[in-house]
PDB file of C-alpha atoms in Angstrom:
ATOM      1  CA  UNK Y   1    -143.155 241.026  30.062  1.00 88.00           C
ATOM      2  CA  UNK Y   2    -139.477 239.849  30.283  1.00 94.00           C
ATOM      3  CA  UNK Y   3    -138.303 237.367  32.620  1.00 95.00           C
ATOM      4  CA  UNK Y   4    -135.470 240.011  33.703  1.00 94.00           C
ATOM      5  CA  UNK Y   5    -138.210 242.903  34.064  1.00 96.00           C
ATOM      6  CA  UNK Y   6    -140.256 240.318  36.592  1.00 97.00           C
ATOM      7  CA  UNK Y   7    -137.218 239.518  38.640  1.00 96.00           C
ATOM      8  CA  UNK Y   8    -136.302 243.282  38.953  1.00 96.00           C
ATOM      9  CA  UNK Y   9    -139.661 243.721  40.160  1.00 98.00           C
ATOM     10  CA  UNK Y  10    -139.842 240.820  42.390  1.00 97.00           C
ATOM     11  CA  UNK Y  11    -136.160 241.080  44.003  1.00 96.00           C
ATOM     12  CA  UNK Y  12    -137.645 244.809  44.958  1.00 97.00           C
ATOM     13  CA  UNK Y  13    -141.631 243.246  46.444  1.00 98.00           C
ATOM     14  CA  UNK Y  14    -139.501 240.379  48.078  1.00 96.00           C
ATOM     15  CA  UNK Y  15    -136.947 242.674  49.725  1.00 95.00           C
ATOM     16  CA  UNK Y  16    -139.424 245.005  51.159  1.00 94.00           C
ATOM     17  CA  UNK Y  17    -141.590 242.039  52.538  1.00 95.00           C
ATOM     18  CA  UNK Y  18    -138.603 240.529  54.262  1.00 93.00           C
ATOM     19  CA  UNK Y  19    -138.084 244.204  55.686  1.00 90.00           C
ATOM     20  CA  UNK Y  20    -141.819 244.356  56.830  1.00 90.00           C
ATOM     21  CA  UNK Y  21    -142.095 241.377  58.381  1.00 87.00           C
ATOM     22  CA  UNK Y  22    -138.677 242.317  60.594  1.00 83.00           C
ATOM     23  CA  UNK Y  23    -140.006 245.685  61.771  1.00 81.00           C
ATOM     24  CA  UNK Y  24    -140.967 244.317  65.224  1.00 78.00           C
ATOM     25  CA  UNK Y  25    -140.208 243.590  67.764  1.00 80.00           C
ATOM     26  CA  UNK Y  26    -138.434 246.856  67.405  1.00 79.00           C
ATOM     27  CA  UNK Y  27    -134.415 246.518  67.072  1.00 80.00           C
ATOM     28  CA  UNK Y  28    -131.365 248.375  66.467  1.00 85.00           C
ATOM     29  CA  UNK Y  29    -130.775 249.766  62.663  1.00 84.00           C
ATOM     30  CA  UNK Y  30    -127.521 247.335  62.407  1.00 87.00           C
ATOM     31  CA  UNK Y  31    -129.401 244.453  63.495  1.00 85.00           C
ATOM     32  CA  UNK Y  32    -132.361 244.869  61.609  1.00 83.00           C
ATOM     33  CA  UNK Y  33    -130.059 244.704  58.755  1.00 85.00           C
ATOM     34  CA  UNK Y  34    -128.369 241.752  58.880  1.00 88.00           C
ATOM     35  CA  UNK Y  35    -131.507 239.751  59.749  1.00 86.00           C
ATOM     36  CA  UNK Y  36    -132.947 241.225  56.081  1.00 87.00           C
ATOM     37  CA  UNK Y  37    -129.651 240.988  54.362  1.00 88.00           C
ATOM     38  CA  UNK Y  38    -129.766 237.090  55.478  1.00 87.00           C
ATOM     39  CA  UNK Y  39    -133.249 236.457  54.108  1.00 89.00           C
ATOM     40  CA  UNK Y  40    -132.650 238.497  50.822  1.00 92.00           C
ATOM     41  CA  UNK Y  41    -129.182 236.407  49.217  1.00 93.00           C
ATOM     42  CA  UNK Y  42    -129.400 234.082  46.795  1.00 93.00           C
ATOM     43  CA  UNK Y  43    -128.435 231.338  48.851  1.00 94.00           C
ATOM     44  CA  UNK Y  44    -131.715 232.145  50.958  1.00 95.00           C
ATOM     45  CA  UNK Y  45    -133.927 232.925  47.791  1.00 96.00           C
ATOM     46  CA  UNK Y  46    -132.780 229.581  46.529  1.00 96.00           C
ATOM     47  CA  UNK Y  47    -134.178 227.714  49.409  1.00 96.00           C
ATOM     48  CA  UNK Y  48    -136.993 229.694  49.542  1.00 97.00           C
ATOM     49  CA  UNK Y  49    -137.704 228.289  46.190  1.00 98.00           C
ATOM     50  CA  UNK Y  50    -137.183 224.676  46.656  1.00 97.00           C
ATOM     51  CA  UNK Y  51    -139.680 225.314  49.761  1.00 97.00           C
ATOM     52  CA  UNK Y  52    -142.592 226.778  46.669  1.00 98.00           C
ATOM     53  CA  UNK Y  53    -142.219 224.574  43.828  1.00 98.00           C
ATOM     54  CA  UNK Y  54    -144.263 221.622  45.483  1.00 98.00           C
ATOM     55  CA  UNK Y  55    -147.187 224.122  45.316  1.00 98.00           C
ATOM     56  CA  UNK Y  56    -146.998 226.191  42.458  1.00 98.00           C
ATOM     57  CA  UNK Y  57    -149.156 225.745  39.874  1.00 98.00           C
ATOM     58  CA  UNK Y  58    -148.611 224.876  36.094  1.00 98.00           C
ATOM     59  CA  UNK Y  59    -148.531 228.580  35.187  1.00 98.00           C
ATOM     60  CA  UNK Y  60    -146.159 229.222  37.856  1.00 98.00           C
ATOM     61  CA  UNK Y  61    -143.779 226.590  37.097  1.00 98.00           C
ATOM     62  CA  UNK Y  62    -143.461 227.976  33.886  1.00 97.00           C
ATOM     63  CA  UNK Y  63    -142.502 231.456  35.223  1.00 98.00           C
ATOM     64  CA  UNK Y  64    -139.896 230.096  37.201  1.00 97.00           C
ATOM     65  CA  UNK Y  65    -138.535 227.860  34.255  1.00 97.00           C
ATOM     66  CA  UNK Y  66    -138.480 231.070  32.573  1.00 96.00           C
ATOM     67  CA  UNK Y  67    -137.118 233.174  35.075  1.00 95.00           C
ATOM     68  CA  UNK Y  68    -134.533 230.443  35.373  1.00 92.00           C
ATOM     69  CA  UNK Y  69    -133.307 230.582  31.674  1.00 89.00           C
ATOM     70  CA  UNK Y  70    -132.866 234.314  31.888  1.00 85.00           C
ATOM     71  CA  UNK Y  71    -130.552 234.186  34.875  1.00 76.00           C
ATOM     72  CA  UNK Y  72    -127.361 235.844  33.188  1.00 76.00           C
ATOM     73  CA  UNK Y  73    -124.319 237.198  34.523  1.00 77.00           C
ATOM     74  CA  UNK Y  74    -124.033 234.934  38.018  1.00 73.00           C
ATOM     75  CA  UNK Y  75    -121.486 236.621  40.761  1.00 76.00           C
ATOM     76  CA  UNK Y  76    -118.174 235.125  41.282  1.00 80.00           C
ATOM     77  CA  UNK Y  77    -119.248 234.059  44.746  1.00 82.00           C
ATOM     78  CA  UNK Y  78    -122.267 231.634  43.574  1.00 80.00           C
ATOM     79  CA  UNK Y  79    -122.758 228.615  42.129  1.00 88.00           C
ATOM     80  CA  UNK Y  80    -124.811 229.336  38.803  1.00 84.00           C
ATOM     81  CA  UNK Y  81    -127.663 227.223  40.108  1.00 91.00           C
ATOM     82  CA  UNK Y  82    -127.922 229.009  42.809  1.00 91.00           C
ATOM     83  CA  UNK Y  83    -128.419 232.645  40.679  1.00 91.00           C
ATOM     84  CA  UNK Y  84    -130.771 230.864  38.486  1.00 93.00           C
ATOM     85  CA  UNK Y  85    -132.678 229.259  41.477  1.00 95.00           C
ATOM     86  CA  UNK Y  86    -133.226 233.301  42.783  1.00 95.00           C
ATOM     87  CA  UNK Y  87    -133.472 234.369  40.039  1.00 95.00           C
ATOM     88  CA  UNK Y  88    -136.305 232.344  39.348  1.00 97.00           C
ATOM     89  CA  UNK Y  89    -138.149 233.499  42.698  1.00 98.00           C
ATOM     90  CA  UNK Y  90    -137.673 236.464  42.042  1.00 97.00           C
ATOM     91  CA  UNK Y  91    -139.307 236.344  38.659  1.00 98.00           C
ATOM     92  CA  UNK Y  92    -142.147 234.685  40.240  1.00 98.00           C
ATOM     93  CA  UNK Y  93    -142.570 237.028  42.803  1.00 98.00           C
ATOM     94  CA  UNK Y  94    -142.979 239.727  40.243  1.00 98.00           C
ATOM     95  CA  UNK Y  95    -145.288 237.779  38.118  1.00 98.00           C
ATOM     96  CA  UNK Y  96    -147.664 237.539  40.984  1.00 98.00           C
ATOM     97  CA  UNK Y  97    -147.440 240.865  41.883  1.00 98.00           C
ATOM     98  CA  UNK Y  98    -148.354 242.559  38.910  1.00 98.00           C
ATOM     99  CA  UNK Y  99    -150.754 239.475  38.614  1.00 98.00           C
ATOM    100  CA  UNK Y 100    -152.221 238.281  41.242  1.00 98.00           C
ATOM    101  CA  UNK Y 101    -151.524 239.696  44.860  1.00 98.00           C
ATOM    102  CA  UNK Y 102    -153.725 237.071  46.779  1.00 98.00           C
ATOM    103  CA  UNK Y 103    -151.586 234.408  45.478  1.00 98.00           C
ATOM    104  CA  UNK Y 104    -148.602 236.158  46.263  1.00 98.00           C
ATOM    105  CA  UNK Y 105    -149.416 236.958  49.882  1.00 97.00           C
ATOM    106  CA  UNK Y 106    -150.296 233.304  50.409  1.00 97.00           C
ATOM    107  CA  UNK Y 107    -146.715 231.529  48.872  1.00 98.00           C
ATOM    108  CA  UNK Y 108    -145.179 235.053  51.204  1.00 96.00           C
ATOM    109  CA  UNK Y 109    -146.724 234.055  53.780  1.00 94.00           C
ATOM    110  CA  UNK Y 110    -145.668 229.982  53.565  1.00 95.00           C
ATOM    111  CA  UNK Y 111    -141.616 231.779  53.179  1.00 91.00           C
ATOM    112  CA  UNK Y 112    -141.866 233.160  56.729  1.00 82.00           C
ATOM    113  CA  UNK Y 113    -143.782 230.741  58.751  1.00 71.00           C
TER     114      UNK Y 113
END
């Protein structure tokens, strides 16, 4: 599958984990959005990222370099290492998804703690 398919997937997995893990303690709607729309930008994503790559196996290093090298078409507002940086994640996350959920659930799980 193509690096942009993964990260289409993965931005999608990623954004509704962030929105999971945020459901309590309950909180207003407005709230509740912010805190996911903070977790979910590139500039998070590309943290997030830096955080992984210490543990991510040979396979998954590859995925990222890949997902990395499709990164096309960056916003005005970011840095194009940034987008690729997210990008990246993101294609990771969708490898491992379609892949291999464990594995996902544990490098989710290091994100948020």
């Amino acid at each position: 599958m193509s690096p942009a398919f993964l990260a289409y997937i993965g931005d999608a997995v990623y954004e509704l984990y962030v929105r999971t893990c945020y459901l309590l303690p309950p909180r207003k709607v407005g709230v509740y959005h912010n805190q996911v729309v903070a977790q979910v930008r590139a500039e998070t994503q590309a943290k997030a990222l830096q955080k992984l790559t210490p543990l991510l196996t040979t396979v998954e290093q590859d995925i990222v370099r890949r997902g990395r090298n499709a990164a096309t078409g960056c916003p005005r507002r970011l840095k194009p290492e940034i987008y690729q940086q997210a990008t990246s994640l993101e294609t990771l996350i969708g490898y491992l998804y379609l892949r291999d959920t464990e594995r996902l659930s544990e490098l989710l799980n290091i994100l948020i703690t």
